[in-house]
């Protein structure tokens, strides 16, 4: 039963994908503007559906944070439409061609960028992801299947309906952007087996969700488990700069994946730097978990055992460790990092280069805040997800990560000898 | 039990991968030359192990084709060493950096190419894959776990031992190139769950093996199911050129995945072209499966129903269909193709461009033989596999496909506002 529904959803999306793959940039941008307009026009309908769902979620005792993410307002709907208008301004990756080689026999080899086909997004109760992901997948020439959390299905359906009106006006099938109307887990499992029709699965949510999807999917999955990001302050660091990077990384928005969770301090500067750190963190009420060598500098730090590093606090809370040198810092990151974002603060170019080369992380930074590790700040314009596994994409994923390249070979009758 | 062994193999490979990731190109090329030398020096040992395995396989009634692939000779061992020397001459993808953007706030964004980590190759009784895959993974900065068919394990161990001698001489761990010493299926299944340690699985073999691996793997799998390649001869084609492309694609080496399995002929030239085809294919004893509109041109063709197209003959055998126009040809390819290689022969640039843009295939060709669809012919130098699914790589995969890119962000203390 759930298999039949999954096959139907996936097959229709796959069929719809063919209609999008070869649209010109102008055509796609025109439809996207129409989507933004329809979302604005449908505000009342969307808000009504959302109000019902917020009431239900609230009655079911949903957490305040989740209710906040679920709740739409006129301003938030307008922001959704603006986000689509921003996607219009991004360059279209589809069709970009790069010359590879002209072979001695005269055949010419190029690679040309094409859409992936069908993307399946699995996410929680965030209605704005519906509009964002729908628009990003469309701009990159893909169809998308959106499977959101049960709390937000009616809101998502209302948003998708507005976008589908724009599709229809341009004679494109509704299934270019389809919503899974049923939160049934068996249906999700069946969707994850439709590797004949679906090209990529992007789960967004907690580590549990992503592990569950990875375990059950026969389709490639973009994995983004967590962000345990470190700042290593090297012997030659500008300590004032290091302090600013620390505060920006830990205090500015502690609940996000590119916030700092660990501070590593070179032992030669510990006596100078840690008192500065203690004063600054105390001012921001940051809870400190300190190693034996650093705990003495803090008034209220909790001791941390060597094996307890690597926590993702997502809160004003940080682990601090004094390390012997750059190699010890990199060994710590290798053991406790999450391949998300790692930062070195140093004036020593050779150390910076060694850190950049050797640290295995999707984003490696020198003298810049870990908070820059997202699609918008890295110049991608908008982000469909972040990959902390290396296949297909590594790090923040923009439109290009929703495409691949095919080989284009042209000749004048060449045959192989 | 098999899980413990799998964890041990995978963890050691993962550890070894770190030792390879940051070698310079010069260091890697030096070790590769040493591997080639050691393989030549170990000829006698390798041949002895191989002779035993060939005798066993022969006694077990193994097919002649498989025995041929399994059997090594001094010449074949030398060819293995030469293949490694050729890999030395290929450019090293690791470390290549491309500038992405300098942001208004002054941070600079680059992407830098890095190794994937650990590759697991699963293949059948082809000892030369052991040397090839070992060398390609090493050159691209990866460790590799080689799981070959039971018939060739001792031969592969002997080859790997020679390569490991080169590793040891340069103080690199044996596990940079490791052989799974046991053909046990449970062990393979356990390996396919080691997504903490293994980054990519590349199966090479029949469709059954690849589907089995895909179904059971928690690690991304490169899929190459089959090659059902078509030649579409358009209305404006140079018919002599089309005939040469057909013969080269079907007759030169019919048993390979880039051989032609289908010929689509535009109806307006059918009466001119099909008699030429009939004469030429008869001369090469090619079995013809013809549609209703073409069968009259052939003396001994077998009728084929519309639903029976899409066979991978891997033999001097071809399916022929007359189509109304370019769109009908593309619809046929969409239904029966395998996303491997598709060819159009035409003098009409607009039709060529439409075919190139719209046909969903890893390699699309205009006026060139499908037989050019392999790594060597496309200028990759050597091929680790072919992907007919779009994630990570699409089409023939060379050294670059064994790498990914990380973001490198450099600033002078910028923080996010």
mmCIF file of C-alpha atoms in Angstrom, chain A residues 18 22 98 100-101 103 105 107 109 111-112 114-117 195-196 199-200 211 214-215 217-218 220-223 225 241 244-245 248 252-253 258 334 339 353 355-369 371-374 376-380 389-398 400 403-417, chain B residues 18 22 98 100-101 103 105 107 109 111-112 114-117 195-196 199-200 211 214-215 217-218 220-223 225 241 244-245 248 252-253 258 334 339 353 355-369 371-374 376-380 389-398 400 403-417:
data_model
loop_
_atom_site.group_PDB
_atom_site.id
_atom_site.type_symbol
_atom_site.label_atom_id
_atom_site.label_comp_id
_atom_site.label_asym_id
_atom_site.label_seq_id
_atom_site.Cartn_x
_atom_site.Cartn_y
_atom_site.Cartn_z
ATOM 1 C CA UNK A 18 11.993 16.002 -17.627
ATOM 2 C CA UNK A 22 15.538 21.844 -20.340
ATOM 3 C CA UNK A 98 33.787 23.471 -19.734
ATOM 4 C CA UNK A 100 38.153 19.241 -21.323
ATOM 5 C CA UNK A 101 40.311 18.300 -24.270
ATOM 6 C CA UNK A 103 42.092 14.570 -28.634
ATOM 7 C CA UNK A 105 42.122 12.105 -33.356
ATOM 8 C CA UNK A 107 37.226 14.519 -31.221
ATOM 9 C CA UNK A 109 35.508 16.552 -25.160
ATOM 10 C CA UNK A 111 31.556 18.579 -19.774
ATOM 11 C CA UNK A 112 28.167 20.213 -19.555
ATOM 12 C CA UNK A 114 22.789 19.196 -16.058
ATOM 13 C CA UNK A 115 20.123 18.823 -13.384
ATOM 14 C CA UNK A 116 20.204 15.745 -11.147
ATOM 15 C CA UNK A 117 16.552 14.868 -11.751
ATOM 16 C CA UNK A 195 16.125 4.672 -6.580
ATOM 17 C CA UNK A 196 14.758 4.225 -10.082
ATOM 18 C CA UNK A 199 18.332 10.804 -7.500
ATOM 19 C CA UNK A 200 19.176 12.369 -4.151
ATOM 20 C CA UNK A 211 21.020 8.377 10.630
ATOM 21 C CA UNK A 214 20.885 6.953 5.745
ATOM 22 C CA UNK A 215 20.315 3.523 7.154
ATOM 23 C CA UNK A 217 17.807 4.663 1.915
ATOM 24 C CA UNK A 218 18.791 2.963 -1.302
ATOM 25 C CA UNK A 220 22.328 8.596 -2.035
ATOM 26 C CA UNK A 221 21.807 10.740 1.065
ATOM 27 C CA UNK A 222 23.426 14.072 1.907
ATOM 28 C CA UNK A 223 24.588 13.741 5.482
ATOM 29 C CA UNK A 225 25.077 15.056 11.369
ATOM 30 C CA UNK A 241 41.640 38.933 17.063
ATOM 31 C CA UNK A 244 36.808 38.356 18.791
ATOM 32 C CA UNK A 245 36.663 35.170 16.732
ATOM 33 C CA UNK A 248 31.562 35.770 17.539
ATOM 34 C CA UNK A 252 26.510 35.645 18.584
ATOM 35 C CA UNK A 253 24.166 32.705 17.877
ATOM 36 C CA UNK A 258 28.510 26.737 12.743
ATOM 37 C CA UNK A 334 40.680 14.720 14.077
ATOM 38 C CA UNK A 339 34.120 17.646 9.526
ATOM 39 C CA UNK A 353 48.801 26.439 5.443
ATOM 40 C CA UNK A 355 46.221 23.489 9.192
ATOM 41 C CA UNK A 356 44.312 24.212 5.968
ATOM 42 C CA UNK A 357 45.930 21.276 4.186
ATOM 43 C CA UNK A 358 45.767 18.676 6.929
ATOM 44 C CA UNK A 359 42.527 19.296 8.761
ATOM 45 C CA UNK A 360 39.788 17.113 7.283
ATOM 46 C CA UNK A 361 36.771 19.374 7.342
ATOM 47 C CA UNK A 362 34.318 20.664 4.744
ATOM 48 C CA UNK A 363 35.288 24.237 5.630
ATOM 49 C CA UNK A 364 38.690 25.251 6.963
ATOM 50 C CA UNK A 365 39.290 28.853 8.012
ATOM 51 C CA UNK A 366 42.236 31.050 8.814
ATOM 52 C CA UNK A 367 41.591 34.205 10.884
ATOM 53 C CA UNK A 368 37.857 34.280 10.172
ATOM 54 C CA UNK A 369 34.780 33.423 12.227
ATOM 55 C CA UNK A 371 29.894 31.738 11.679
ATOM 56 C CA UNK A 372 30.758 32.491 8.036
ATOM 57 C CA UNK A 373 30.306 28.810 7.260
ATOM 58 C CA UNK A 374 27.008 28.963 5.472
ATOM 59 C CA UNK A 376 24.913 32.920 2.041
ATOM 60 C CA UNK A 377 28.149 34.041 3.700
ATOM 61 C CA UNK A 378 30.298 31.918 1.369
ATOM 62 C CA UNK A 379 28.694 33.514 -1.650
ATOM 63 C CA UNK A 380 26.456 30.637 -2.741
ATOM 64 C CA UNK A 389 30.268 13.584 4.126
ATOM 65 C CA UNK A 390 32.479 13.870 1.087
ATOM 66 C CA UNK A 391 30.538 12.261 -1.697
ATOM 67 C CA UNK A 392 29.050 14.559 -4.333
ATOM 68 C CA UNK A 393 29.260 17.651 -2.135
ATOM 69 C CA UNK A 394 31.273 18.652 0.938
ATOM 70 C CA UNK A 395 30.185 21.672 2.929
ATOM 71 C CA UNK A 396 27.425 24.200 2.230
ATOM 72 C CA UNK A 397 25.466 23.209 -0.892
ATOM 73 C CA UNK A 398 24.058 25.769 -3.287
ATOM 74 C CA UNK A 400 25.555 23.815 -8.275
ATOM 75 C CA UNK A 403 23.484 19.409 -10.608
ATOM 76 C CA UNK A 404 26.059 17.109 -12.181
ATOM 77 C CA UNK A 405 28.025 17.096 -15.453
ATOM 78 C CA UNK A 406 27.691 14.963 -18.548
ATOM 79 C CA UNK A 407 30.354 14.418 -21.186
ATOM 80 C CA UNK A 408 29.681 15.933 -24.595
ATOM 81 C CA UNK A 409 31.811 14.429 -27.369
ATOM 82 C CA UNK A 410 31.765 15.896 -30.873
ATOM 83 C CA UNK A 411 33.563 14.608 -33.938
ATOM 84 C CA UNK A 412 33.250 14.334 -37.677
ATOM 85 C CA UNK A 413 32.953 10.608 -38.046
ATOM 86 C CA UNK A 414 35.889 9.387 -35.942
ATOM 87 C CA UNK A 415 35.938 5.674 -35.120
ATOM 88 C CA UNK A 416 38.163 3.741 -32.728
ATOM 89 C CA UNK A 417 41.079 1.813 -34.234
ATOM 90 C CA UNK B 18 45.619 9.947 6.680
ATOM 91 C CA UNK B 22 49.050 14.817 2.403
ATOM 92 C CA UNK B 98 40.058 27.403 -7.491
ATOM 93 C CA UNK B 100 35.435 31.250 -5.658
ATOM 94 C CA UNK B 101 34.979 34.774 -4.397
ATOM 95 C CA UNK B 103 33.384 38.786 -0.235
ATOM 96 C CA UNK B 105 33.792 41.962 4.029
ATOM 97 C CA UNK B 107 37.176 37.195 3.451
ATOM 98 C CA UNK B 109 36.754 31.860 -0.480
ATOM 99 C CA UNK B 111 37.823 25.449 -2.995
ATOM 100 C CA UNK B 112 40.705 23.032 -2.699
ATOM 101 C CA UNK B 114 41.304 16.698 -1.405
ATOM 102 C CA UNK B 115 41.245 12.916 -1.347
ATOM 103 C CA UNK B 116 38.004 11.147 -0.417
ATOM 104 C CA UNK B 117 39.648 8.922 2.195
ATOM 105 C CA UNK B 195 30.303 4.167 6.801
ATOM 106 C CA UNK B 196 32.332 5.647 9.639
ATOM 107 C CA UNK B 199 33.854 6.855 1.963
ATOM 108 C CA UNK B 200 32.975 5.213 -1.343
ATOM 109 C CA UNK B 211 22.358 -4.239 -7.339
ATOM 110 C CA UNK B 214 23.667 -0.997 -3.650
ATOM 111 C CA UNK B 215 20.914 -2.682 -1.713
ATOM 112 C CA UNK B 217 25.490 -0.654 1.452
ATOM 113 C CA UNK B 218 25.243 2.184 3.920
ATOM 114 C CA UNK B 220 27.623 5.650 -1.269
ATOM 115 C CA UNK B 221 28.006 3.249 -4.215
ATOM 116 C CA UNK B 222 29.080 4.073 -7.761
ATOM 117 C CA UNK B 223 26.581 2.330 -9.986
ATOM 118 C CA UNK B 225 24.549 -1.380 -14.305
ATOM 119 C CA UNK B 241 29.778 8.189 -41.815
ATOM 120 C CA UNK B 244 31.196 3.529 -40.119
ATOM 121 C CA UNK B 245 29.976 4.629 -36.706
ATOM 122 C CA UNK B 248 32.782 0.512 -35.215
ATOM 123 C CA UNK B 252 34.954 -3.806 -33.359
ATOM 124 C CA UNK B 253 34.453 -5.182 -29.826
ATOM 125 C CA UNK B 258 30.277 1.029 -24.851
ATOM 126 C CA UNK B 334 14.606 7.695 -22.707
ATOM 127 C CA UNK B 339 22.330 6.530 -19.301
ATOM 128 C CA UNK B 353 22.441 20.442 -30.077
ATOM 129 C CA UNK B 355 20.052 15.749 -28.798
ATOM 130 C CA UNK B 356 23.062 16.742 -26.698
ATOM 131 C CA UNK B 357 20.954 18.911 -24.425
ATOM 132 C CA UNK B 358 17.933 16.665 -23.996
ATOM 133 C CA UNK B 359 19.277 13.122 -23.917
ATOM 134 C CA UNK B 360 19.892 12.053 -20.341
ATOM 135 C CA UNK B 361 23.104 10.061 -20.555
ATOM 136 C CA UNK B 362 26.533 10.273 -18.945
ATOM 137 C CA UNK B 363 28.118 10.611 -22.379
ATOM 138 C CA UNK B 364 26.364 12.153 -25.394
ATOM 139 C CA UNK B 365 28.121 12.112 -28.760
ATOM 140 C CA UNK B 366 27.700 13.806 -32.114
ATOM 141 C CA UNK B 367 29.320 12.154 -35.140
ATOM 142 C CA UNK B 368 31.721 10.021 -33.103
ATOM 143 C CA UNK B 369 31.838 6.343 -32.185
ATOM 144 C CA UNK B 371 33.538 3.177 -28.451
ATOM 145 C CA UNK B 372 35.283 6.402 -27.418
ATOM 146 C CA UNK B 373 33.272 6.321 -24.202
ATOM 147 C CA UNK B 374 36.004 5.268 -21.828
ATOM 148 C CA UNK B 376 41.501 6.538 -21.807
ATOM 149 C CA UNK B 377 39.781 7.731 -24.969
ATOM 150 C CA UNK B 378 38.192 10.714 -23.218
ATOM 151 C CA UNK B 379 41.569 11.871 -21.972
ATOM 152 C CA UNK B 380 41.250 10.814 -18.329
ATOM 153 C CA UNK B 389 24.027 7.269 -11.769
ATOM 154 C CA UNK B 390 24.423 11.004 -11.353
ATOM 155 C CA UNK B 391 25.632 11.455 -7.813
ATOM 156 C CA UNK B 392 29.248 12.471 -7.307
ATOM 157 C CA UNK B 393 30.316 11.319 -10.790
ATOM 158 C CA UNK B 394 28.509 10.646 -14.060
ATOM 159 C CA UNK B 395 30.316 8.724 -16.776
ATOM 160 C CA UNK B 396 33.912 7.465 -16.908
ATOM 161 C CA UNK B 397 35.712 8.207 -13.639
ATOM 162 C CA UNK B 398 39.372 9.124 -13.493
ATOM 163 C CA UNK B 400 39.476 13.532 -10.130
ATOM 164 C CA UNK B 403 38.571 13.370 -4.803
ATOM 165 C CA UNK B 404 36.280 16.110 -3.530
ATOM 166 C CA UNK B 405 36.711 19.790 -2.656
ATOM 167 C CA UNK B 406 36.821 21.585 0.664
ATOM 168 C CA UNK B 407 36.208 25.280 1.266
ATOM 169 C CA UNK B 408 39.199 27.326 2.347
ATOM 170 C CA UNK B 409 38.287 30.659 3.917
ATOM 171 C CA UNK B 410 40.934 33.223 4.795
ATOM 172 C CA UNK B 411 40.477 36.542 6.512
ATOM 173 C CA UNK B 412 42.146 38.935 8.867
ATOM 174 C CA UNK B 413 39.874 38.683 11.841
ATOM 175 C CA UNK B 414 36.446 39.179 10.243
ATOM 176 C CA UNK B 415 33.430 38.312 12.382
ATOM 177 C CA UNK B 416 29.781 38.042 11.440
ATOM 178 C CA UNK B 417 27.545 40.996 12.277
#
